[in-house]
XYZ file of C-alpha atoms in Angstrom:
583
model
C -6.563 -23.776 17.865
C -5.502 -21.864 14.743
C -7.471 -22.425 11.583
C -4.602 -24.011 9.725
C -4.388 -26.700 12.395
C -8.052 -27.699 12.221
C -8.578 -30.829 10.156
C -12.254 -31.751 10.348
C -11.427 -35.382 9.648
C -9.581 -35.473 12.965
C -12.245 -33.912 15.178
C -12.625 -35.907 18.365
C -15.922 -37.510 19.259
C -18.252 -35.800 21.701
C -18.366 -32.386 20.009
C -21.411 -30.210 20.613
C -23.618 -28.449 18.063
C -25.553 -25.264 18.807
C -28.039 -23.889 16.282
C -27.356 -20.209 15.513
C -29.816 -19.486 12.697
C -32.376 -21.567 10.869
C -33.943 -20.589 7.542
C -35.859 -22.048 4.652
C -32.810 -22.168 2.406
C -30.029 -22.695 4.920
C -28.868 -22.794 8.500
C -25.807 -21.911 10.598
C -24.485 -23.968 13.512
C -21.751 -23.493 16.095
C -19.584 -26.577 16.600
C -17.616 -26.807 19.862
C -15.244 -29.650 20.585
C -11.659 -30.841 20.394
C -9.426 -31.795 17.496
C -6.511 -34.016 18.397
C -7.236 -33.095 22.020
C -7.052 -29.330 21.328
C -10.220 -27.230 21.878
C -11.804 -25.453 18.938
C -14.913 -23.576 17.851
C -16.121 -23.476 14.262
C -19.170 -22.227 12.412
C -20.811 -24.587 9.917
C -22.897 -22.832 7.284
C -25.191 -24.994 5.162
C -26.718 -23.324 2.105
C -29.444 -25.007 0.078
C -29.945 -24.259 -3.599
C -32.320 -21.397 -4.285
C -32.637 -18.715 -6.949
C -32.313 -15.051 -6.097
C -34.140 -12.915 -8.696
C -31.643 -11.774 -11.290
C -28.775 -13.616 -9.565
C -29.440 -17.389 -9.873
C -26.005 -18.598 -8.773
C -25.731 -16.595 -5.571
C -26.589 -19.714 -3.518
C -23.171 -21.250 -4.256
C -21.138 -18.021 -4.639
C -19.584 -18.116 -1.190
C -18.390 -21.681 -1.850
C -16.936 -20.630 -5.214
C -15.126 -17.726 -3.591
C -13.611 -19.834 -0.834
C -12.236 -22.495 -3.194
C -10.708 -19.770 -5.413
C -7.443 -17.905 -4.830
C -9.262 -14.854 -3.466
C -7.751 -15.293 -0.006
C -4.488 -13.742 -1.220
C -6.008 -10.268 -1.655
C -6.775 -9.768 2.030
C -4.505 -8.407 4.726
C -4.172 -9.422 8.337
C -6.115 -6.321 9.427
C -8.933 -6.563 6.831
C -10.058 -10.002 5.777
C -12.844 -12.518 5.509
C -13.566 -15.354 7.918
C -11.142 -18.166 7.146
C -12.526 -21.431 5.802
C -11.431 -24.835 7.168
C -13.350 -26.981 4.730
C -15.777 -26.528 1.806
C -17.987 -29.045 0.064
C -20.702 -28.860 -2.567
C -23.411 -31.115 -4.002
C -25.971 -30.419 -6.691
C -28.354 -28.828 -4.210
C -26.291 -27.733 -1.227
C -23.019 -26.205 -0.058
C -21.417 -26.598 3.349
C -18.658 -24.389 4.746
C -16.678 -24.903 7.947
C -15.667 -21.376 8.934
C -13.657 -19.605 11.572
C -15.545 -18.675 14.728
C -14.980 -14.950 15.255
C -14.924 -13.153 18.571
C -15.441 -9.424 18.233
C -17.867 -6.514 18.317
C -20.729 -6.603 15.808
C -24.238 -5.329 15.080
C -25.527 -2.528 17.307
C -22.524 -2.831 19.640
C -20.296 -1.198 17.034
C -19.424 2.348 18.098
C -19.245 5.372 15.808
C -15.451 5.225 16.067
C -15.505 1.575 14.986
C -17.689 2.480 12.009
C -15.086 5.079 11.064
C -12.217 2.571 11.360
C -14.167 0.016 9.311
C -14.807 2.577 6.561
C -11.132 3.535 6.522
C -10.123 -0.132 6.373
C -12.469 -0.701 3.441
C -10.939 2.329 1.695
C -7.440 0.883 2.135
C -8.628 -2.487 0.844
C -10.139 -0.930 -2.288
C -7.114 1.346 -2.754
C -4.823 -1.686 -2.582
C -6.905 -3.613 -5.125
C -7.004 -0.592 -7.437
C -3.256 0.068 -7.413
C -2.483 -3.653 -7.828
C -4.909 -3.767 -10.789
C -6.658 -6.755 -9.243
C -8.791 -8.732 -11.685
C -10.829 -11.567 -10.135
C -10.526 -14.921 -11.875
C -13.789 -16.265 -10.442
C -16.764 -16.010 -12.796
C -19.549 -16.316 -10.223
C -19.665 -12.651 -9.203
C -22.654 -10.316 -9.358
C -22.349 -7.450 -11.836
C -21.807 -3.725 -11.453
C -25.399 -2.781 -12.245
C -27.122 -4.462 -9.285
C -27.821 -1.294 -7.300
C -28.953 0.557 -10.413
C -31.340 -2.265 -11.363
C -32.689 -2.391 -7.813
C -33.447 1.329 -7.941
C -35.195 1.094 -11.313
C -37.143 -1.969 -10.163
C -38.536 -0.154 -7.124
C -39.111 3.034 -9.079
C -41.101 1.057 -11.662
C -43.747 0.151 -9.074
C -46.434 2.531 -10.272
C -48.387 2.504 -7.030
C -45.315 3.808 -5.159
C -44.171 6.187 -7.903
C -47.625 7.745 -8.179
C -48.377 7.729 -4.447
C -45.532 10.053 -3.438
C -46.659 12.472 -6.159
C -50.258 12.699 -4.960
C -51.538 15.662 -2.956
C -53.099 13.352 -0.358
C -49.889 11.385 0.260
C -49.229 11.083 3.987
C -45.448 10.951 3.638
C -43.959 14.342 4.665
C -43.503 16.611 1.659
C -39.765 17.206 2.125
C -39.111 13.441 2.136
C -41.177 12.897 -0.992
C -39.418 15.799 -2.684
C -36.031 14.264 -1.835
C -36.963 11.110 -3.745
C -38.725 12.906 -6.605
C -35.796 15.282 -7.103
C -33.468 12.284 -7.252
C -35.679 10.631 -9.862
C -35.319 13.698 -12.062
C -31.517 13.694 -11.973
C -30.888 9.956 -11.557
C -29.720 9.370 -15.148
C -27.099 12.090 -14.815
C -25.994 10.806 -11.406
C -25.643 7.219 -12.644
C -23.627 8.473 -15.610
C -21.157 10.084 -13.164
C -21.073 7.027 -10.862
C -20.230 4.814 -13.831
C -17.058 6.840 -14.391
C -15.681 5.681 -11.013
C -13.237 2.744 -10.724
C -14.701 -0.759 -10.471
C -13.730 -2.735 -7.369
C -14.656 -5.936 -5.562
C -17.616 -5.355 -3.264
C -18.886 -7.425 -0.387
C -22.518 -6.682 -1.250
C -23.919 -7.005 2.278
C -21.466 -4.713 4.021
C -23.538 -3.892 7.074
C -23.109 -4.447 10.838
C -24.473 -8.032 11.185
C -21.767 -9.166 8.736
C -18.916 -7.152 10.280
C -16.746 -8.008 13.261
C -14.369 -5.570 14.892
C -11.845 -7.655 16.806
C -10.001 -6.551 19.926
C -6.764 -6.087 17.980
C -8.588 -3.721 15.562
C -8.858 -6.357 12.859
C -11.926 -6.142 10.627
C -13.399 -9.483 9.631
C -16.276 -10.006 7.192
C -18.753 -12.885 6.858
C -21.528 -13.803 4.377
C -20.114 -13.255 0.892
C -23.011 -14.633 -1.156
C -23.808 -11.146 -2.589
C -20.193 -10.367 -3.537
C -19.424 -8.958 -6.944
C -18.059 -5.973 -8.785
C -19.287 -2.442 -8.240
C -18.399 1.168 -8.694
C -16.320 2.542 -5.873
C -18.294 3.402 -2.726
C -21.228 0.994 -2.918
C -20.302 -0.912 0.252
C -20.195 2.388 2.165
C -23.837 2.988 1.188
C -24.813 -0.230 2.959
C -22.579 0.438 5.962
C -24.234 3.787 6.621
C -27.894 3.019 6.035
C -28.693 -0.679 5.739
C -28.861 -1.729 9.380
C -31.341 0.950 10.406
C -29.435 2.074 13.510
C -31.161 5.431 13.426
C -29.633 7.327 16.327
C -26.185 7.798 14.760
C -27.000 7.461 11.060
C -26.207 11.075 10.166
C -22.956 10.872 12.126
C -22.064 7.615 10.345
C -22.466 9.420 7.029
C -20.298 12.397 7.950
C -17.532 10.227 9.416
C -17.516 7.149 7.166
C -17.346 8.853 3.770
C -14.213 10.937 4.577
C -12.677 7.929 6.356
C -13.201 5.741 3.279
C -11.617 8.390 1.043
C -8.685 8.773 3.456
C -8.075 5.034 3.432
C -8.162 4.863 -0.356
C -5.886 7.915 -0.691
C -3.087 6.031 1.107
C -2.723 4.046 -2.124
C -3.914 6.410 -4.862
C -4.936 10.052 -5.307
C -7.335 9.399 -8.213
C -10.308 10.249 -5.973
C -9.040 13.767 -5.330
C -11.765 16.185 -6.409
C -14.122 13.243 -7.074
C -17.703 13.000 -5.847
C -18.625 9.401 -4.947
C -22.361 10.274 -4.878
C -22.844 8.333 -1.635
C -25.845 10.350 -0.477
C -27.467 10.093 -3.889
C -26.971 6.323 -3.898
C -28.451 6.061 -0.407
C -31.578 7.898 -1.576
C -31.894 5.750 -4.697
C -31.235 2.455 -2.910
C -33.403 3.029 0.150
C -35.949 5.700 -0.842
C -38.642 3.662 -2.590
C -37.736 0.612 -0.505
C -38.645 2.495 2.682
C -41.752 4.044 1.110
C -42.771 0.491 0.202
C -42.399 -0.581 3.835
C -44.235 2.455 5.200
C -47.270 2.061 2.939
C -49.725 -0.701 2.212
C -47.330 -3.132 0.538
C -45.718 -6.199 2.084
C -46.277 -7.177 5.713
C -48.827 -5.208 7.692
C -46.997 -2.551 9.652
C -47.778 -1.335 13.130
C -47.687 2.446 13.678
C -44.400 2.064 15.571
C -42.807 0.099 12.722
C -43.968 2.668 10.183
C -42.545 5.431 12.362
C -39.125 3.748 12.355
C -39.070 3.561 8.550
C -40.094 7.209 8.299
C -37.392 8.119 10.817
C -34.803 6.404 8.609
C -35.989 8.462 5.633
C -35.749 11.581 7.782
C -32.159 10.733 8.754
C -31.257 10.216 5.099
C -32.697 13.670 4.420
C -30.723 15.206 7.303
C -27.405 13.847 5.999
C -27.156 16.766 3.557
C -30.110 19.008 4.389
C -28.301 21.588 6.545
C -25.514 22.333 4.056
C -27.887 22.097 1.089
C -30.414 24.482 2.621
C -27.716 27.116 3.159
C -26.388 26.633 -0.362
C -29.852 26.769 -1.902
C -30.642 29.971 -0.015
C -27.489 31.607 -1.362
C -28.213 30.348 -4.864
C -31.728 31.746 -4.667
C -30.323 35.082 -3.566
C -27.716 35.223 -6.324
C -30.436 34.638 -8.938
C -32.903 37.054 -7.298
C -35.227 34.130 -6.598
C -36.144 35.394 -3.156
C -37.122 31.944 -1.890
C -35.740 28.433 -2.349
C -39.244 27.325 -3.335
C -38.570 28.978 -6.690
C -35.424 26.957 -7.457
C -37.214 24.086 -9.265
C -38.762 26.666 -11.615
C -35.553 28.547 -12.458
C -34.633 26.359 -15.465
C -38.029 27.198 -16.975
C -37.853 30.894 -16.123
C -34.346 31.228 -17.580
C -34.749 28.956 -20.576
C -34.282 31.846 -23.027
C -30.799 32.685 -21.719
C -27.516 30.882 -22.159
C -25.253 33.524 -20.636
C -26.134 34.050 -16.989
C -23.905 36.684 -15.422
C -20.364 37.013 -16.777
C -19.511 38.042 -20.321
C -17.559 35.186 -21.980
C -15.796 37.607 -24.354
C -14.419 39.643 -21.455
C -13.253 36.535 -19.593
C -11.559 35.121 -22.680
C -9.835 38.439 -23.409
C -8.462 38.741 -19.854
C -7.234 35.145 -19.751
C -5.572 35.436 -23.145
C -3.899 38.705 -22.145
C -2.567 37.758 -18.722
C -2.373 33.954 -18.399
C 0.399 31.960 -20.072
C -2.058 29.891 -22.080
C -1.253 26.372 -23.312
C -3.267 23.186 -23.948
C -2.472 22.226 -20.331
C -3.900 25.426 -18.819
C -6.677 24.605 -16.340
C -9.489 27.021 -15.448
C -12.228 26.419 -12.858
C -15.610 28.095 -13.444
C -17.574 28.191 -10.176
C -21.368 28.641 -10.322
C -20.995 28.214 -14.061
C -24.732 28.324 -14.790
C -25.404 26.905 -18.250
C -21.718 26.884 -19.120
C -21.536 29.815 -21.530
C -18.245 31.140 -20.165
C -16.682 27.676 -19.846
C -17.630 26.541 -23.324
C -16.697 29.762 -25.107
C -13.280 30.208 -23.489
C -12.503 26.523 -24.087
C -13.492 26.941 -27.746
C -11.541 30.146 -28.265
C -8.408 29.400 -26.239
C -8.346 25.561 -26.453
C -7.682 25.233 -22.727
C -9.090 22.834 -20.126
C -12.109 24.154 -18.231
C -14.223 22.646 -15.465
C -17.595 24.182 -14.603
C -19.572 23.433 -11.431
C -23.151 24.412 -10.661
C -25.859 23.239 -8.281
C -28.710 22.969 -10.788
C -28.708 19.684 -12.760
C -30.720 21.217 -15.616
C -28.071 23.901 -16.105
C -25.284 21.308 -16.166
C -27.177 19.150 -18.658
C -27.550 22.177 -20.952
C -23.834 22.957 -20.534
C -22.944 19.424 -21.641
C -25.082 19.885 -24.749
C -23.352 23.156 -25.585
C -19.903 21.617 -25.059
C -20.769 18.948 -27.612
C -22.223 21.563 -29.976
C -19.005 23.640 -29.813
C -16.841 20.502 -30.091
C -15.096 21.057 -26.752
C -16.521 18.136 -24.757
C -13.031 16.646 -24.542
C -11.565 19.713 -22.814
C -14.634 21.184 -21.115
C -15.907 19.254 -18.092
C -19.060 19.940 -16.069
C -20.229 18.659 -12.697
C -23.272 19.090 -10.487
C -22.151 20.314 -7.103
C -22.036 22.828 -4.281
C -19.246 25.315 -4.969
C -18.630 25.611 -1.218
C -17.663 21.940 -1.243
C -15.777 22.273 -4.519
C -13.364 24.864 -3.110
C -12.374 22.340 -0.432
C -11.326 19.747 -2.987
C -10.348 21.482 -6.238
C -6.694 22.555 -6.303
C -3.865 23.453 -8.643
C -5.749 25.521 -11.237
C -4.151 28.258 -13.304
C -7.239 30.409 -12.887
C -10.681 30.469 -11.298
C -13.799 32.343 -12.419
C -16.605 33.506 -10.148
C -19.283 35.406 -11.992
C -21.962 37.533 -10.347
C -23.085 35.139 -7.614
C -23.101 37.499 -4.623
C -22.296 35.855 -1.291
C -22.523 32.245 -2.510
C -19.033 31.632 -1.044
C -19.538 33.811 2.024
C -18.654 37.430 2.659
C -16.126 39.119 0.322
C -13.109 38.302 2.506
C -14.139 34.655 2.814
C -14.807 34.485 -0.912
C -11.328 35.702 -1.800
C -9.663 33.200 0.526
C -11.701 30.306 -0.894
C -10.870 31.314 -4.451
C -7.160 31.582 -3.574
C -7.177 28.018 -2.273
C -7.975 26.476 -5.664
C -5.239 28.187 -7.725
C -1.492 27.769 -7.980
C 0.934 30.405 -6.692
C 0.927 33.031 -9.424
C -2.519 31.872 -10.541
C -5.387 34.196 -11.419
C -8.836 34.981 -10.023
C -11.471 36.508 -12.319
C -14.449 38.022 -10.503
C -17.559 39.588 -11.978
C -18.809 42.057 -9.326
C -20.577 45.319 -8.649
C -19.641 48.011 -6.140
C -21.091 51.212 -4.722
C -19.789 54.370 -6.408
C -18.556 57.288 -4.328
C -21.399 58.918 -2.445
C -23.786 55.956 -2.816
C -25.174 54.077 0.178
C -26.482 50.534 0.644
C -29.958 52.017 1.157
C -29.838 53.265 -2.443
C -29.767 49.664 -3.680
C -33.071 47.882 -4.263
C -31.503 44.410 -3.920
C -31.668 43.406 -0.275
C -29.965 39.974 -0.275
C -26.399 41.257 -0.565
C -24.400 44.052 1.046
C -22.315 45.901 -1.558
C -18.887 47.381 -0.804
C -17.282 50.464 -2.318
C -14.150 50.291 -4.458
C -11.794 51.302 -1.636
C -13.130 48.515 0.577
C -12.603 45.974 -2.205
C -9.032 47.116 -2.832
C -8.252 46.866 0.886
C -9.547 43.283 0.849
C -7.391 42.428 -2.172
C -4.317 43.698 -0.325
C -5.192 41.813 2.878
C -5.712 38.605 0.898
C -2.325 38.871 -0.812
C -3.856 39.474 -4.237
C -2.568 41.877 -6.890
C -5.218 43.701 -8.936
C -3.969 43.199 -12.494
C -6.736 44.773 -14.583
C -10.272 46.109 -14.287
C -12.825 45.922 -17.074
C -15.861 48.154 -16.563
C -19.254 48.322 -18.229
C -17.972 50.798 -20.766
C -15.321 48.263 -21.864
C -17.672 45.294 -22.247
C -18.273 44.272 -25.831
C -21.595 42.544 -25.082
C -24.157 42.358 -22.337
C -24.258 39.067 -20.490
C -27.988 38.513 -20.854
C -28.919 41.018 -23.521
C -30.309 44.441 -22.726
C -32.665 44.820 -19.791
C -35.826 45.310 -21.845
C -35.284 42.111 -23.814
C -34.275 40.202 -20.709
C -37.259 41.370 -18.705
C -39.532 40.547 -21.628
C -38.413 36.903 -21.615
C -38.599 36.614 -17.831
C -42.065 38.175 -17.624
C -43.373 35.903 -20.377
C -42.099 32.736 -18.682
C -43.377 33.866 -15.274
C -46.858 34.461 -16.720
C -46.819 30.987 -18.267
C -46.020 29.501 -14.870
C -48.754 31.534 -13.204
C -51.235 29.945 -15.613
C -50.008 26.472 -14.662
C -49.668 27.217 -10.922
C -52.130 30.003 -10.047
C -51.766 29.390 -6.321
C -48.092 30.430 -6.604
C -48.751 33.695 -8.419
C -47.237 35.793 -5.642
C -43.939 33.896 -5.784
C -43.573 34.273 -9.568
C -44.576 37.938 -9.535
C -42.083 38.515 -6.737
C -39.360 37.005 -8.903
C -40.211 39.344 -11.767
C -40.040 42.335 -9.399
C -36.695 41.114 -8.053
C -35.257 40.800 -11.546
C -36.450 44.276 -12.469
C -34.886 45.670 -9.302
C -31.608 43.948 -10.174
C -31.614 45.415 -13.686
C -32.373 48.878 -12.243
C -29.559 48.621 -9.680
C -27.002 47.469 -12.241
C -27.950 50.203 -14.725
C -28.508 53.118 -12.378
C -26.911 52.603 -8.962
C -24.003 50.165 -9.013
C -20.729 50.062 -10.939
C -20.331 46.698 -12.715
C -16.768 45.429 -13.181
C -14.717 42.356 -13.977
C -11.462 42.107 -12.039
C -8.510 39.853 -12.730
C -6.328 39.299 -9.665
C -3.034 37.460 -9.321
C -2.092 35.335 -6.349
C 1.289 36.457 -5.028
């Protein structure tokens, strides 16, 4: 019997009731019988009044939603369970709901997860383009996930435990959470720039049904509210604890969600939804809490499962991040990724890291048809010196991307100081991911970062992909002069080409070499002269050795690497800035 035909006042006698779930504040029953001699099944959900911390009216939210006009926003392929009848007293609500036949819980396949994520993306894209504004007042707010993170982080026993030397949680998992703590304010600030949409709030497999006709049907809406785009995907990927495919869920569901949304709007193009970051913040301390002494006593097997979930969260981005971090370490002569957390301290005396802003500004002004709408992308922008200074001088739009949050924070400060925050944008990110998403720029800058984007041929192709036809590439590089060999170079992390090899690559890539600026043409040195630069670096390294004597070898190795780099650039290599035009 269809839902519209079921009138509970006309249910025939002799119906059967089967208890599905029983709890302290509610229960769910399956009712099987006939209505006007036609068979039916319905689910009766009884919810008693109770108060969820910070959300006192959640007990009656599902009732409020079902008696509202919210039903009109759903489609036939993505919807909630239909309601036959709803009633409410002072202390209880009762809903007669559609009985759903479909795949749910652990029976959902990876492909079904992907379809569900895509369906959710379409749903949110539809709501966004239609400018949907809910009329119901009983919705949870946008800050629920943020408050939950800060609540768990505020538990001093957990916060301090993962920072202790005798903590039994694996170091890389603790570091994942600690690193997120350090950049959480910046990440939340970016998340809060995303569109606000209606969220389910408990969007995980027990509340999802994938019907045979590929319809997606959702139940249990008592946590529904408003959130920043992507929050439901966080729960879909990680909340059920189905460990075996969790990494695969992440890599399939996020693109699927974006694809679904993009059918209605392209506003998410080039946007980072910070799904992995939100997973760490939402589940990190929560899982540490379950693994340790708090709450119910855990058996070793139960603790192992919670640790395995943390490990899977780590693996979602660890492979790509490790490769990126290794390349970043090499480009900054760090030698090892273990040094990366110390780089902001070691380089605190420098703003310009690599390219000369004056040279970049001069080349752009000379060759690019500059207007207020000109867009330049600065990859591996460091502390934003080039971005800020060319935006200030040329009054053009610039976006800088770098992996180190501390560098990006400093860049934001400088943009405000130079009064270009409205035209100079900065983002934390992997430039290898950025070149997949950023498009349509008038020019792109890559300054002295070695093989961060791959070998020279790969680098040129990736840079080409982000600019318009006729757009420009500005590269800060060094090459071997005639007669020099790679063995003459002290730097070992990067294989240098000669000028002929570079020009051959330009031709193969369909790039026209427009102008070359050499050392003798530079008006300033990017980081000051070598003696001054080495003086700052040596001083900061010695300060760190005092604080971390057991890591002396690493810091001294960094100083040696920097000195070798200065020696190579001054005595062995030819330093140039090229501007190339895409044909």
